[in-house]
Coordinates of C-alpha atoms (C1' of nucleotides) in Angstrom, one line a residue:
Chain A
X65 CA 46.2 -49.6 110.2
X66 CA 48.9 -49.0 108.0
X67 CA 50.0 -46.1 107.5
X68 CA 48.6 -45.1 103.3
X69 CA 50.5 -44.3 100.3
X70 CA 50.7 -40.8 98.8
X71 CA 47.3 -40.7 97.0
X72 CA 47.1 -41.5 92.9
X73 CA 44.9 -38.3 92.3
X74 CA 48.0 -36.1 93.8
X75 CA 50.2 -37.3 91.1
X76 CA 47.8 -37.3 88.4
X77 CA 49.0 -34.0 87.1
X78 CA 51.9 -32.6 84.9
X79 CA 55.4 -33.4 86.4
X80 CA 56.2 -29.8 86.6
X81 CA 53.6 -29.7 89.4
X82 CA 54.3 -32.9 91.5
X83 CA 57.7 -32.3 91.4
X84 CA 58.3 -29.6 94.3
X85 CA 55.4 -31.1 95.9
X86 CA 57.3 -34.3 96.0
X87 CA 59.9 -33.2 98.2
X88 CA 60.2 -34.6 101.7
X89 CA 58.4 -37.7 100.8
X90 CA 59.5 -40.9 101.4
X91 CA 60.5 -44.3 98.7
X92 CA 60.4 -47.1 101.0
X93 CA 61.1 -50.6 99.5
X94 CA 61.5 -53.9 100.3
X95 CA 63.4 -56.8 99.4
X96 CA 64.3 -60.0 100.8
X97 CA 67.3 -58.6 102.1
X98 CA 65.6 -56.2 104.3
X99 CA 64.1 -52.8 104.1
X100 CA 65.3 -49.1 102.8
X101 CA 63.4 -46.0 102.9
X102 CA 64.8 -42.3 101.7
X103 CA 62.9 -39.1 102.3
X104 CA 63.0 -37.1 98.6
X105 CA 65.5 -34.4 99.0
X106 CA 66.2 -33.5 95.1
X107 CA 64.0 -34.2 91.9
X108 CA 63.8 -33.2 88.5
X109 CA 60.9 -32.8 86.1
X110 CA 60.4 -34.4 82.8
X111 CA 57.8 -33.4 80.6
X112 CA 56.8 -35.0 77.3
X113 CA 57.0 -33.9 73.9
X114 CA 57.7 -30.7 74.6
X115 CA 60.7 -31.3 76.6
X116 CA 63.6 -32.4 74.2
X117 CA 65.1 -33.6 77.9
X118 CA 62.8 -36.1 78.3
X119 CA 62.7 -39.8 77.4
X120 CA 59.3 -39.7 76.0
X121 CA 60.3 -36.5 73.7
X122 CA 60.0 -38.8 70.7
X123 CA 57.3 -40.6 71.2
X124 CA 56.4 -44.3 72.7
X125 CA 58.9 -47.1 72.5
X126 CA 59.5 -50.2 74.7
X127 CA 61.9 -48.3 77.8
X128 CA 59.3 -45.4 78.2
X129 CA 56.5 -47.1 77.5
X130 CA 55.8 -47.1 81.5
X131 CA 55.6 -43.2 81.5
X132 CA 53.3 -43.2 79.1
X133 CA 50.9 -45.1 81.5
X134 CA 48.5 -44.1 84.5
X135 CA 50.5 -42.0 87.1
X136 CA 51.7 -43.5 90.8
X137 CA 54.0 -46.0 89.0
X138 CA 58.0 -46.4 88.8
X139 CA 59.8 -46.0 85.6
X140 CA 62.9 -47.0 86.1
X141 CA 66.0 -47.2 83.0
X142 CA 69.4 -48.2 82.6
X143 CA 71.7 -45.8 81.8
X144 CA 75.8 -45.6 81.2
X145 CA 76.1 -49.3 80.5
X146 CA 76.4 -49.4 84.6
X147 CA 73.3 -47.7 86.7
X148 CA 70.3 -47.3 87.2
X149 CA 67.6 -44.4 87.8
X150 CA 63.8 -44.4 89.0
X151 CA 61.4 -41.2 88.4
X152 CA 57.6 -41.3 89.6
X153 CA 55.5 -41.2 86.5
X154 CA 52.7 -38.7 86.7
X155 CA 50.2 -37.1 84.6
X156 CA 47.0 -39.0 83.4
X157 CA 46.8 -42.0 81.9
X158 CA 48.3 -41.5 77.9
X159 CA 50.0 -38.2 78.7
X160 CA 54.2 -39.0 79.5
X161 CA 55.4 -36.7 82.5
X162 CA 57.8 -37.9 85.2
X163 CA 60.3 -37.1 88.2
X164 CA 63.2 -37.9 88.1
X165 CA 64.2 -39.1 91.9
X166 CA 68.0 -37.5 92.6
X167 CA 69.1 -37.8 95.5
X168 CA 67.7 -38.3 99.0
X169 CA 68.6 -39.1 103.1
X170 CA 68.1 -42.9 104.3
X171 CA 65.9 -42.5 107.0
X172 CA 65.5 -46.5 107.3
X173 CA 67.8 -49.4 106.9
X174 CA 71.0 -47.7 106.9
X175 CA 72.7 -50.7 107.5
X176 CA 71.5 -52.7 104.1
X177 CA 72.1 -49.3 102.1
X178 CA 75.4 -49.1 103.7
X179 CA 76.3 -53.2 102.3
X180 CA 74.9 -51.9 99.1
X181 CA 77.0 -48.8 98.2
X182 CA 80.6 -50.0 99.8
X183 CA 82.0 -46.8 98.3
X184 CA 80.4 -44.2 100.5
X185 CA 82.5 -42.3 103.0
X186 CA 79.1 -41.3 105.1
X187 CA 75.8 -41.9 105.1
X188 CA 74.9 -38.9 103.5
X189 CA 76.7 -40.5 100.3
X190 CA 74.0 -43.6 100.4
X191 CA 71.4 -41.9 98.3
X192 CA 73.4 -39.0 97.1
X193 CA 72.5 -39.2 93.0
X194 CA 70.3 -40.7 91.1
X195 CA 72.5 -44.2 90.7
X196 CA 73.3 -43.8 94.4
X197 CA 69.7 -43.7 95.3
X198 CA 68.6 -46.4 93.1
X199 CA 71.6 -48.6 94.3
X200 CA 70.9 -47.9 98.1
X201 CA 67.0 -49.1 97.8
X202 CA 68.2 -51.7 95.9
X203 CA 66.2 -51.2 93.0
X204 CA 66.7 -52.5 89.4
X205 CA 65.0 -53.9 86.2
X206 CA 62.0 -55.5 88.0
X207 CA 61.6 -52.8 89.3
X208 CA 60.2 -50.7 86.2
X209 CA 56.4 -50.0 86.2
X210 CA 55.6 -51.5 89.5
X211 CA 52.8 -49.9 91.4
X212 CA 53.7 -47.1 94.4
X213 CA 50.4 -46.1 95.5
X214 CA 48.8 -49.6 96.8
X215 CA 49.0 -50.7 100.5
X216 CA 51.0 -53.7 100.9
X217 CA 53.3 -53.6 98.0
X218 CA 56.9 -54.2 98.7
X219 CA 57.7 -50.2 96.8
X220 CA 55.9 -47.8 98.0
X221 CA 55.4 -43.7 98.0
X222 CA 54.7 -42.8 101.4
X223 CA 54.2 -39.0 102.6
X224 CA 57.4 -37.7 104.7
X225 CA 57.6 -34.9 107.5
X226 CA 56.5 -31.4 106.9
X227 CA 58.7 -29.7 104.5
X228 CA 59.3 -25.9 105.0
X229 CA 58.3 -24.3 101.3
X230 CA 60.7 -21.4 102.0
X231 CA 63.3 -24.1 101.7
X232 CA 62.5 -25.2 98.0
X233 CA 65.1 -24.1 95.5
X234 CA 64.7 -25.0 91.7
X235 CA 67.4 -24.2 88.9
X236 CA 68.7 -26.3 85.8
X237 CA 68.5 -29.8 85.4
X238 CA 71.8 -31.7 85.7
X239 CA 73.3 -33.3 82.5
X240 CA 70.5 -32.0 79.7
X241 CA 71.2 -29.8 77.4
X242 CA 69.2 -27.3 75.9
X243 CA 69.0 -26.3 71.9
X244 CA 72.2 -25.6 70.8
X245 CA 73.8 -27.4 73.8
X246 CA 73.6 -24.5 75.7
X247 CA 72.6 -26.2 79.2
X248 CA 68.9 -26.7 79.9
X249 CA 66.3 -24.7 78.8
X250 CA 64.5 -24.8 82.0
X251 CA 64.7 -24.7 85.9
X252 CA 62.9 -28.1 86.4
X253 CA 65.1 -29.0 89.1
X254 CA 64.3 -28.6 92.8
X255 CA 66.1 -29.6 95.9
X256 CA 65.9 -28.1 99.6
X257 CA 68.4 -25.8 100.7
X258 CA 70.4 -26.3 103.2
X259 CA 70.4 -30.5 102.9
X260 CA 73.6 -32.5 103.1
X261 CA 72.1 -35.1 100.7
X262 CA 71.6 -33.1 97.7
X263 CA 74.1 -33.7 94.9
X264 CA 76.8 -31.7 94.7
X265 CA 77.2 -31.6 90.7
X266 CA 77.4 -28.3 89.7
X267 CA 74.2 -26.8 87.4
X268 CA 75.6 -26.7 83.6
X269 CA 79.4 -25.8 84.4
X270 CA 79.7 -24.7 80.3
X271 CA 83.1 -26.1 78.7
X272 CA 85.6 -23.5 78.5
X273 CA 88.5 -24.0 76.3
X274 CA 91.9 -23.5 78.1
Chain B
dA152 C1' 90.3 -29.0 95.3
dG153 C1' 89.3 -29.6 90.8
dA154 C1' 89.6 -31.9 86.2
dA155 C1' 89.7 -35.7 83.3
dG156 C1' 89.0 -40.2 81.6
dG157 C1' 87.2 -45.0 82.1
dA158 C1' 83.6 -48.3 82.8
dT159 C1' 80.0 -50.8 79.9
dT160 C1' 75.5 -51.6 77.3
dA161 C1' 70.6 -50.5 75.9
dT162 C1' 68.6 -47.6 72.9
dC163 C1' 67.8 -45.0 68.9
dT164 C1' 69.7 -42.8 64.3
Chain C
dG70 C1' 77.8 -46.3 65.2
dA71 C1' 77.1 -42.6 68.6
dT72 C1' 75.3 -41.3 72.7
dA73 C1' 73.5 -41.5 77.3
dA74 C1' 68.6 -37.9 83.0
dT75 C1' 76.2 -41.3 85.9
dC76 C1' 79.7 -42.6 89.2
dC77 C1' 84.3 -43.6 90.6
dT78 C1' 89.3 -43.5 90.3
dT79 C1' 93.3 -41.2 89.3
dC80 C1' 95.9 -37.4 88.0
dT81 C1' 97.4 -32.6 88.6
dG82 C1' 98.1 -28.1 90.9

DNA sequence: AGAAGGATTATCT
DNA sequence: GATAATCCTTCTG
């Protein structure tokens, strides 16, 4: 049989949760150009209107409309005139949480991700920030709200090796700033020590004047 | 090695 | 009209 998504139910709770539970799981998609899959190495949480971080802080419109839905689907934005990033929406049906999908190691088609992102040195540079991982499974506009949890769809969520928990780190988010500008309020990033994949951008480097 | 600026447009004020 | 959940190139030390 083949092998079955990550179950709805798991992600049916507050982003906050999923989020270090996510992981070590695996984005597989496919296109007619072939197939990529990356195994999670970095994420981000985004809560709702709590969360002046988040797209859905003020309320419904039409780009976050999609993390306002049932959980298990891709919301996936444009950002920077120029890129692209996907987050797993979560939560239950009318409640907006999501994670953000950072970075992550291409454990499948290297070759395709390698044609799509010309300007890395080495494959751990295919999936190696949110753009990065987006460009490297090749995803995009059509992308946004499409199902991750049903068998036989061409983007799917599928559960990756064991991950050691020791190995779970969590600090600020990367480019969200907190009130006053201060950097982010909260530690709603996670990654996994020790893994060349994880983006190197420092957490809230504060502007110093010279 | 680290810092700085440009690219380029959808979205919201 | 300003800003953005970013990346890449180029400049400087």
């Amino acid at each position: 049989m083949e092998t079955a998504t990550i179950d709805r139910a798991f992600l049916a709770r507050p982003g906050l949760d999923v989020a270090p539970d996510l992981l070590g799981s695996v984005l597989r998609h496919t296109t007619p150009e072939g197939t990529v899959a990356v195994r999670l190495t970095e994420v981000e949480a985004y809560q709702g209107a709590d969360d002046p971080g988040s797209h859905a802080y003020r309320g419904r419109t039409p780009r976050n409309e999609v993390m306002f839905g049932p959980a298990g689907h891709l919301y996936v934005y444009f950002t920077y005139g120029m890129h692209f990033c996907a987050n797993v929406v979560c939560d239950v049906d009318g409640t907006a949480t999501a994670v953000l999908l950072r970075a992550g190691e291409v454990i499948e088609g290297a070759s395709l991700a390698a044609a799509r992102r010309l300007s890395a040195r080495a494959p751990r540079e295919y999936a190696r920030g949110p753009a990065r991982l987006t460009s490297a499974l090749g995803l995009g506009r059509s992308d946004n709200g499409v199902d991750l949890c049903s068998v036989g769809s061409p983007t799917q969520l599928l559960p990756g090796p064991p991950v050691d928990a020791t190995r779970v780190r969590t600090g600020p988010r990367v480019g969200v700033s907190g009130p006053g500008g201060d950097g982010d309020a909260y530690p709603w990033r996670f990654w996994l020590d020790g893994e060349p994949t994880v983006s190197p951008y420092r957490p809230h480097v504060p502007k110093r004047r010279k």
